[in-house]
Backbone as a chain_set.jsonl record, in Angstrom:
{"seq": "MKVREIQEHLSKLDPELEVVCYSEDERLLVEKRDFILFDILAVNSTNAKRLRLEDGTPYLKFEKGPDSAVITTIEVTADF", "coords": {"N": [[0.825, -1.387, -0.027], [0.348, 2.085, -0.759], [1.991, 5.306, 0.621], [0.016, 7.74, 0.032], [-2.374, 6.029, -0.382], [-2.772, 5.343, 1.986], [-3.131, 7.542, 3.643], [-5.63, 8.535, 2.122], [-7.399, 6.722, 3.431], [-7.071, 7.307, 5.918], [-8.035, 9.87, 6.238], [-10.799, 9.956, 6.134], [-11.616, 9.35, 8.625], [-12.052, 9.99, 11.974], [-9.703, 11.935, 13.317], [-8.828, 11.837, 16.069], [-9.272, 9.48, 16.939], [-7.575, 6.092, 18.096], [-5.063, 4.307, 16.769], [-4.471, 0.993, 15.648], [-2.705, -2.059, 14.655], [-3.757, -5.061, 13.483], [-3.253, -8.529, 12.874], [-4.351, -11.475, 10.98], [-3.187, -13.546, 10.327], [-1.902, -16.781, 10.272], [0.403, -17.788, 10.462], [1.713, -16.416, 12.588], [0.016, -16.255, 15.024], [-1.277, -17.443, 18.174], [-2.106, -20.615, 19.821], [-5.851, -20.638, 19.905], [-6.328, -18.281, 19.502], [-7.979, -15.549, 17.228], [-6.721, -13.392, 15.957], [-3.84, -11.156, 16.295], [-2.661, -8.428, 17.972], [-1.001, -5.305, 17.249], [0.786, -2.222, 18.255], [1.28, 0.938, 17.164], [4.517, 1.45, 16.891], [6.664, 3.846, 15.539], [6.722, 5.744, 12.589], [8.656, 5.922, 9.875], [11.036, 6.868, 6.953], [13.146, 5.0, 4.702], [16.024, 3.787, 3.24], [16.079, 0.293, 1.627], [16.413, -2.918, 0.582], [14.28, -5.116, -1.114], [14.034, -8.499, -0.653], [13.716, -12.328, -0.975], [14.266, -14.672, 1.784], [16.024, -17.82, 1.851], [13.617, -19.769, 2.65], [11.908, -18.499, 1.299], [10.443, -16.447, 2.654], [9.501, -12.91, 2.857], [11.828, -10.201, 3.073], [13.599, -7.643, 4.063], [16.719, -5.573, 3.546], [18.401, -3.373, 5.174], [19.98, -0.701, 3.704], [22.025, 1.563, 1.433], [22.212, 1.348, -1.898], [22.407, 0.162, -5.167], [20.395, -1.414, -5.609], [18.397, -0.939, -3.572], [15.512, 0.864, -2.385], [14.025, 3.819, -1.569], [11.806, 3.158, 1.317], [8.576, 3.299, 3.031], [8.52, 3.04, 6.434], [6.807, 0.961, 9.17], [6.766, 0.818, 12.168], [5.946, -2.106, 14.675], [4.669, -3.428, 17.594], [3.751, -6.045, 19.792], [3.385, -5.761, 22.349], [1.872, -3.755, 24.507]], "CA": [[0.223, -0.115, 0.143], [1.256, 3.467, -0.72], [1.505, 6.263, 1.644], [-0.981, 8.35, -0.539], [-3.795, 5.294, -0.202], [-3.285, 5.126, 3.699], [-3.713, 8.89, 3.7], [-6.65, 8.839, 1.933], [-8.065, 5.901, 4.192], [-7.193, 7.822, 7.253], [-8.565, 11.142, 5.992], [-12.059, 9.866, 5.806], [-11.862, 9.022, 10.03], [-11.682, 11.148, 13.138], [-8.157, 12.37, 13.834], [-8.641, 11.633, 17.257], [-8.793, 7.939, 16.95], [-6.385, 5.497, 18.55], [-4.768, 3.258, 15.759], [-3.794, -0.283, 16.149], [-2.648, -2.806, 13.818], [-3.82, -6.385, 13.852], [-2.96, -9.49, 11.863], [-4.734, -12.866, 10.966], [-1.95, -14.682, 9.456], [-1.929, -18.233, 10.99], [1.736, -18.004, 11.044], [1.745, -15.362, 13.795], [-1.164, -16.618, 15.632], [-0.841, -18.536, 19.187], [-3.31, -21.053, 19.905], [-7.004, -20.27, 20.195], [-7.089, -16.641, 19.244], [-8.348, -15.245, 16.222], [-5.742, -12.576, 15.59], [-2.763, -10.821, 16.739], [-2.515, -7.02, 18.063], [0.094, -4.651, 17.222], [0.818, -0.98, 18.799], [2.471, 1.484, 16.388], [5.674, 2.457, 17.769], [7.175, 4.822, 14.779], [6.747, 5.552, 11.168], [9.779, 6.504, 9.062], [11.596, 6.281, 5.429], [14.468, 4.361, 4.78], [16.575, 2.818, 1.874], [16.046, -0.82, 1.973], [16.5, -3.567, -0.609], [13.584, -6.154, -0.75], [14.229, -9.934, -1.181], [13.105, -13.133, -0.064], [15.109, -15.597, 2.347], [16.036, -18.884, 0.808], [12.592, -20.062, 2.489], [10.723, -17.877, 0.736], [9.932, -15.322, 3.607], [9.948, -11.677, 2.25], [12.777, -9.841, 3.904], [14.397, -6.368, 3.79], [18.237, -5.168, 3.829], [18.371, -1.942, 5.185], [20.841, -0.181, 3.06], [21.449, 2.108, 0.284], [22.732, 1.02, -2.874], [21.914, 0.115, -6.525], [19.107, -2.083, -5.923], [17.773, -0.405, -2.791], [14.83, 2.187, -2.796], [13.405, 4.738, -0.02], [10.443, 2.794, 1.269], [7.695, 4.036, 4.064], [8.354, 1.512, 7.384], [5.75, 1.324, 10.115], [7.263, -0.045, 13.215], [4.82, -2.133, 15.549], [5.36, -4.272, 19.064], [2.723, -6.762, 20.135], [3.398, -5.286, 23.902], [1.002, -2.571, 24.509]], "C": [[1.018, 1.243, -0.153], [0.594, 4.486, 0.092], [0.179, 7.076, 1.264], [-2.405, 7.734, -0.188], [-4.097, 5.123, 1.603], [-3.438, 6.472, 4.113], [-4.995, 9.276, 3.618], [-7.558, 7.991, 2.657], [-8.429, 6.87, 5.612], [-8.042, 9.064, 7.042], [-9.99, 11.218, 6.39], [-12.441, 9.619, 7.862], [-11.29, 10.261, 10.819], [-10.577, 10.768, 13.471], [-7.826, 11.864, 14.995], [-8.729, 9.856, 17.53], [-7.803, 6.847, 17.097], [-6.038, 4.448, 17.141], [-3.95, 2.442, 15.813], [-3.901, -1.095, 14.925], [-3.216, -4.246, 14.174], [-3.64, -7.226, 12.456], [-3.536, -11.246, 12.082], [-4.089, -13.957, 10.667], [-1.706, -15.615, 10.517], [-0.488, -18.275, 11.44], [2.023, -17.32, 12.254], [1.001, -15.669, 15.093], [-0.591, -17.958, 16.952], [-2.363, -18.962, 19.282], [-4.549, -20.587, 20.191], [-6.883, -18.714, 20.556], [-6.905, -16.432, 17.747], [-7.638, -14.432, 15.031], [-4.818, -11.859, 16.661], [-2.782, -9.057, 16.904], [-1.591, -6.337, 17.924], [-0.118, -2.858, 17.521], [1.934, -0.503, 17.87], [3.327, 2.285, 17.144], [6.107, 3.853, 16.895], [6.737, 4.568, 13.518], [8.012, 6.679, 10.408], [9.865, 6.272, 7.578], [12.795, 5.571, 5.83], [14.899, 3.747, 3.775], [16.836, 1.05, 2.416], [16.298, -1.757, 0.384], [15.249, -4.652, -0.141], [13.823, -7.529, -1.66], [13.843, -10.914, -0.421], [14.401, -14.058, 0.325], [15.044, -17.163, 1.702], [14.616, -19.996, 1.098], [11.473, -19.498, 2.028], [10.276, -16.623, 1.484], [10.375, -13.872, 3.139], [10.79, -11.072, 3.013], [13.199, -8.387, 3.224], [16.018, -6.193, 4.269], [18.403, -3.781, 3.944], [19.925, -1.743, 4.763], [20.801, 0.629, 1.797], [22.551, 1.706, -0.571], [21.771, 0.971, -4.213], [20.792, -0.395, -6.639], [18.056, -1.881, -4.771], [16.578, 0.569, -3.204], [14.459, 2.62, -1.565], [11.916, 3.784, 0.0], [10.079, 3.265, 2.791], [7.75, 2.615, 5.301], [7.42, 1.884, 8.452], [6.232, 0.333, 11.432], [6.229, -0.477, 14.333], [5.393, -2.948, 16.717], [3.706, -4.717, 19.367], [2.767, -6.548, 21.79], [2.904, -3.797, 23.915], [1.403, -1.829, 25.935]], "O": [[2.186, 1.409, 0.201], [-0.603, 4.675, 0.311], [-0.723, 7.106, 2.102], [-3.375, 8.404, 0.168], [-5.126, 4.893, 2.238], [-4.016, 6.537, 5.198], [-5.59, 9.993, 4.422], [-8.709, 8.428, 2.615], [-9.507, 7.097, 6.162], [-8.892, 9.2, 7.922], [-10.461, 12.24, 6.89], [-13.602, 9.774, 8.242], [-10.475, 11.133, 10.518], [-10.278, 9.637, 13.852], [-6.688, 11.424, 15.158], [-8.113, 9.268, 18.419], [-7.114, 6.663, 16.094], [-6.991, 3.881, 16.607], [-2.766, 2.728, 15.989], [-4.879, -1.001, 14.182], [-3.062, -4.55, 15.357], [-3.807, -6.803, 11.312], [-3.249, -12.011, 13.003], [-4.454, -15.129, 10.764], [-1.315, -15.221, 11.616], [-0.152, -18.695, 12.548], [2.772, -17.951, 13.001], [1.464, -15.289, 16.168], [0.133, -18.941, 16.792], [-3.387, -18.321, 19.047], [-4.367, -19.779, 21.101], [-7.236, -18.126, 21.577], [-5.994, -16.932, 17.087], [-7.752, -14.557, 13.811], [-5.08, -12.006, 17.854], [-2.927, -8.422, 15.859], [-0.804, -6.744, 18.779], [-1.09, -2.277, 17.04], [3.029, -1.034, 17.683], [3.136, 3.318, 17.786], [5.931, 4.93, 17.465], [6.381, 3.438, 13.184], [8.103, 7.905, 10.48], [9.008, 5.631, 6.969], [13.324, 5.528, 6.94], [14.068, 3.001, 3.259], [17.572, 0.68, 3.33], [16.337, -1.215, -0.721], [15.199, -5.022, 1.032], [13.813, -7.646, -2.885], [13.582, -10.671, 0.758], [15.35, -14.239, -0.437], [14.038, -17.57, 1.121], [14.347, -20.867, 0.27], [10.314, -19.851, 2.248], [9.713, -15.755, 0.818], [11.582, -13.654, 3.041], [10.518, -11.462, 4.148], [13.103, -8.138, 2.022], [16.418, -6.695, 5.32], [18.536, -3.048, 2.964], [20.874, -2.358, 5.249], [19.813, 0.549, 1.067], [23.705, 1.687, -0.144], [20.691, 1.55, -4.332], [20.052, -0.064, -7.565], [16.978, -2.473, -4.837], [16.637, 1.073, -4.326], [14.542, 1.91, -0.563], [11.129, 3.68, -0.94], [10.936, 3.552, 3.626], [7.21, 1.52, 5.142], [7.222, 3.081, 8.662], [5.948, -0.864, 11.472], [5.634, 0.408, 14.949], [6.612, -3.112, 16.758], [2.719, -3.995, 19.228], [2.063, -7.317, 22.446], [3.498, -2.852, 23.395], [0.849, -0.78, 26.263]]}, "num_chains": 1, "name": "protein.A"}
Protein backbone atom coordinates (compact mmCIF):
# COMPACT_ATOMS: atom_id res chain seq x y z
CA MET A 1 0.00 0.00 0.00
CA LYS A 2 1.27 3.47 -0.85
CA VAL A 3 1.47 6.39 1.61
CA ARG A 4 -1.14 8.22 -0.49
CA GLU A 5 -3.56 5.32 -0.11
CA ILE A 6 -3.10 5.17 3.67
CA GLN A 7 -3.60 8.95 3.89
CA GLU A 8 -6.82 8.70 1.85
CA HIS A 9 -8.23 6.04 4.14
CA LEU A 10 -7.20 7.82 7.33
CA SER A 11 -8.51 11.19 6.14
CA LYS A 12 -12.06 9.79 6.25
CA LEU A 13 -11.77 8.99 9.97
CA ASP A 14 -11.87 11.00 13.18
CA PRO A 15 -8.25 12.21 13.64
CA GLU A 16 -8.53 11.64 17.41
CA LEU A 17 -9.13 7.88 17.09
CA GLU A 18 -6.36 5.56 18.28
CA VAL A 19 -4.80 3.37 15.58
CA VAL A 20 -3.80 -0.26 16.13
CA CYS A 21 -2.75 -2.91 13.65
CA TYR A 22 -3.81 -6.54 13.64
CA SER A 23 -3.09 -9.70 11.74
CA GLU A 24 -5.02 -12.91 11.15
CA ASP A 25 -1.95 -14.55 9.58
CA GLU A 26 -1.92 -18.10 10.94
CA ARG A 27 1.90 -18.08 11.06
CA LEU A 28 1.76 -15.35 13.73
CA LEU A 29 -1.14 -16.60 15.83
CA VAL A 30 -1.08 -18.13 19.28
CA GLU A 31 -3.32 -21.16 19.77
CA LYS A 32 -7.03 -20.34 20.31
CA ARG A 33 -6.67 -16.71 19.19
CA ASP A 34 -8.17 -15.41 15.97
CA PHE A 35 -5.83 -12.45 15.56
CA ILE A 36 -2.82 -10.67 17.07
CA LEU A 37 -2.78 -6.95 17.93
CA PHE A 38 0.09 -4.55 17.32
CA ASP A 39 0.68 -1.04 18.63
CA ILE A 40 2.46 1.42 16.33
CA LEU A 41 5.82 2.63 17.65
CA ALA A 42 7.11 4.68 14.73
CA VAL A 43 6.60 5.66 11.10
CA ASN A 44 9.74 6.42 9.08
CA SER A 45 11.34 6.20 5.67
CA THR A 46 14.57 4.39 4.94
CA ASN A 47 16.60 2.84 2.14
CA ALA A 48 16.10 -0.89 1.80
CA LYS A 49 16.46 -3.71 -0.67
CA ARG A 50 13.50 -6.11 -0.90
CA LEU A 51 14.42 -9.78 -1.10
CA ARG A 52 13.25 -13.25 -0.11
CA LEU A 53 15.10 -15.58 2.21
CA GLU A 54 15.89 -19.14 1.12
CA ASP A 55 12.59 -20.35 2.60
CA GLY A 56 10.64 -17.71 0.60
CA THR A 57 10.03 -15.35 3.53
CA PRO A 58 9.89 -11.67 2.43
CA TYR A 59 12.77 -9.69 3.95
CA LEU A 60 14.41 -6.27 3.83
CA LYS A 61 18.11 -5.47 3.79
CA PHE A 62 18.44 -1.96 5.22
CA GLU A 63 21.09 -0.33 3.04
CA LYS A 64 21.54 2.28 0.36
CA GLY A 65 22.72 0.83 -2.93
CA PRO A 66 21.87 0.26 -6.58
CA ASP A 67 19.22 -2.36 -5.73
CA SER A 68 17.63 -0.43 -2.87
CA ALA A 69 14.80 2.10 -2.81
CA VAL A 70 13.33 4.50 -0.26
CA ILE A 71 10.39 2.86 1.49
CA THR A 72 8.12 3.82 4.36
CA THR A 73 8.25 1.58 7.42
CA ILE A 74 5.77 1.25 10.25
CA GLU A 75 7.37 -0.24 13.34
CA VAL A 76 4.94 -2.20 15.49
CA THR A 77 5.03 -4.12 18.77
CA ALA A 78 2.74 -6.73 20.27
CA ASP A 79 3.55 -5.28 23.73
CA PHE A 80 0.98 -2.65 24.63
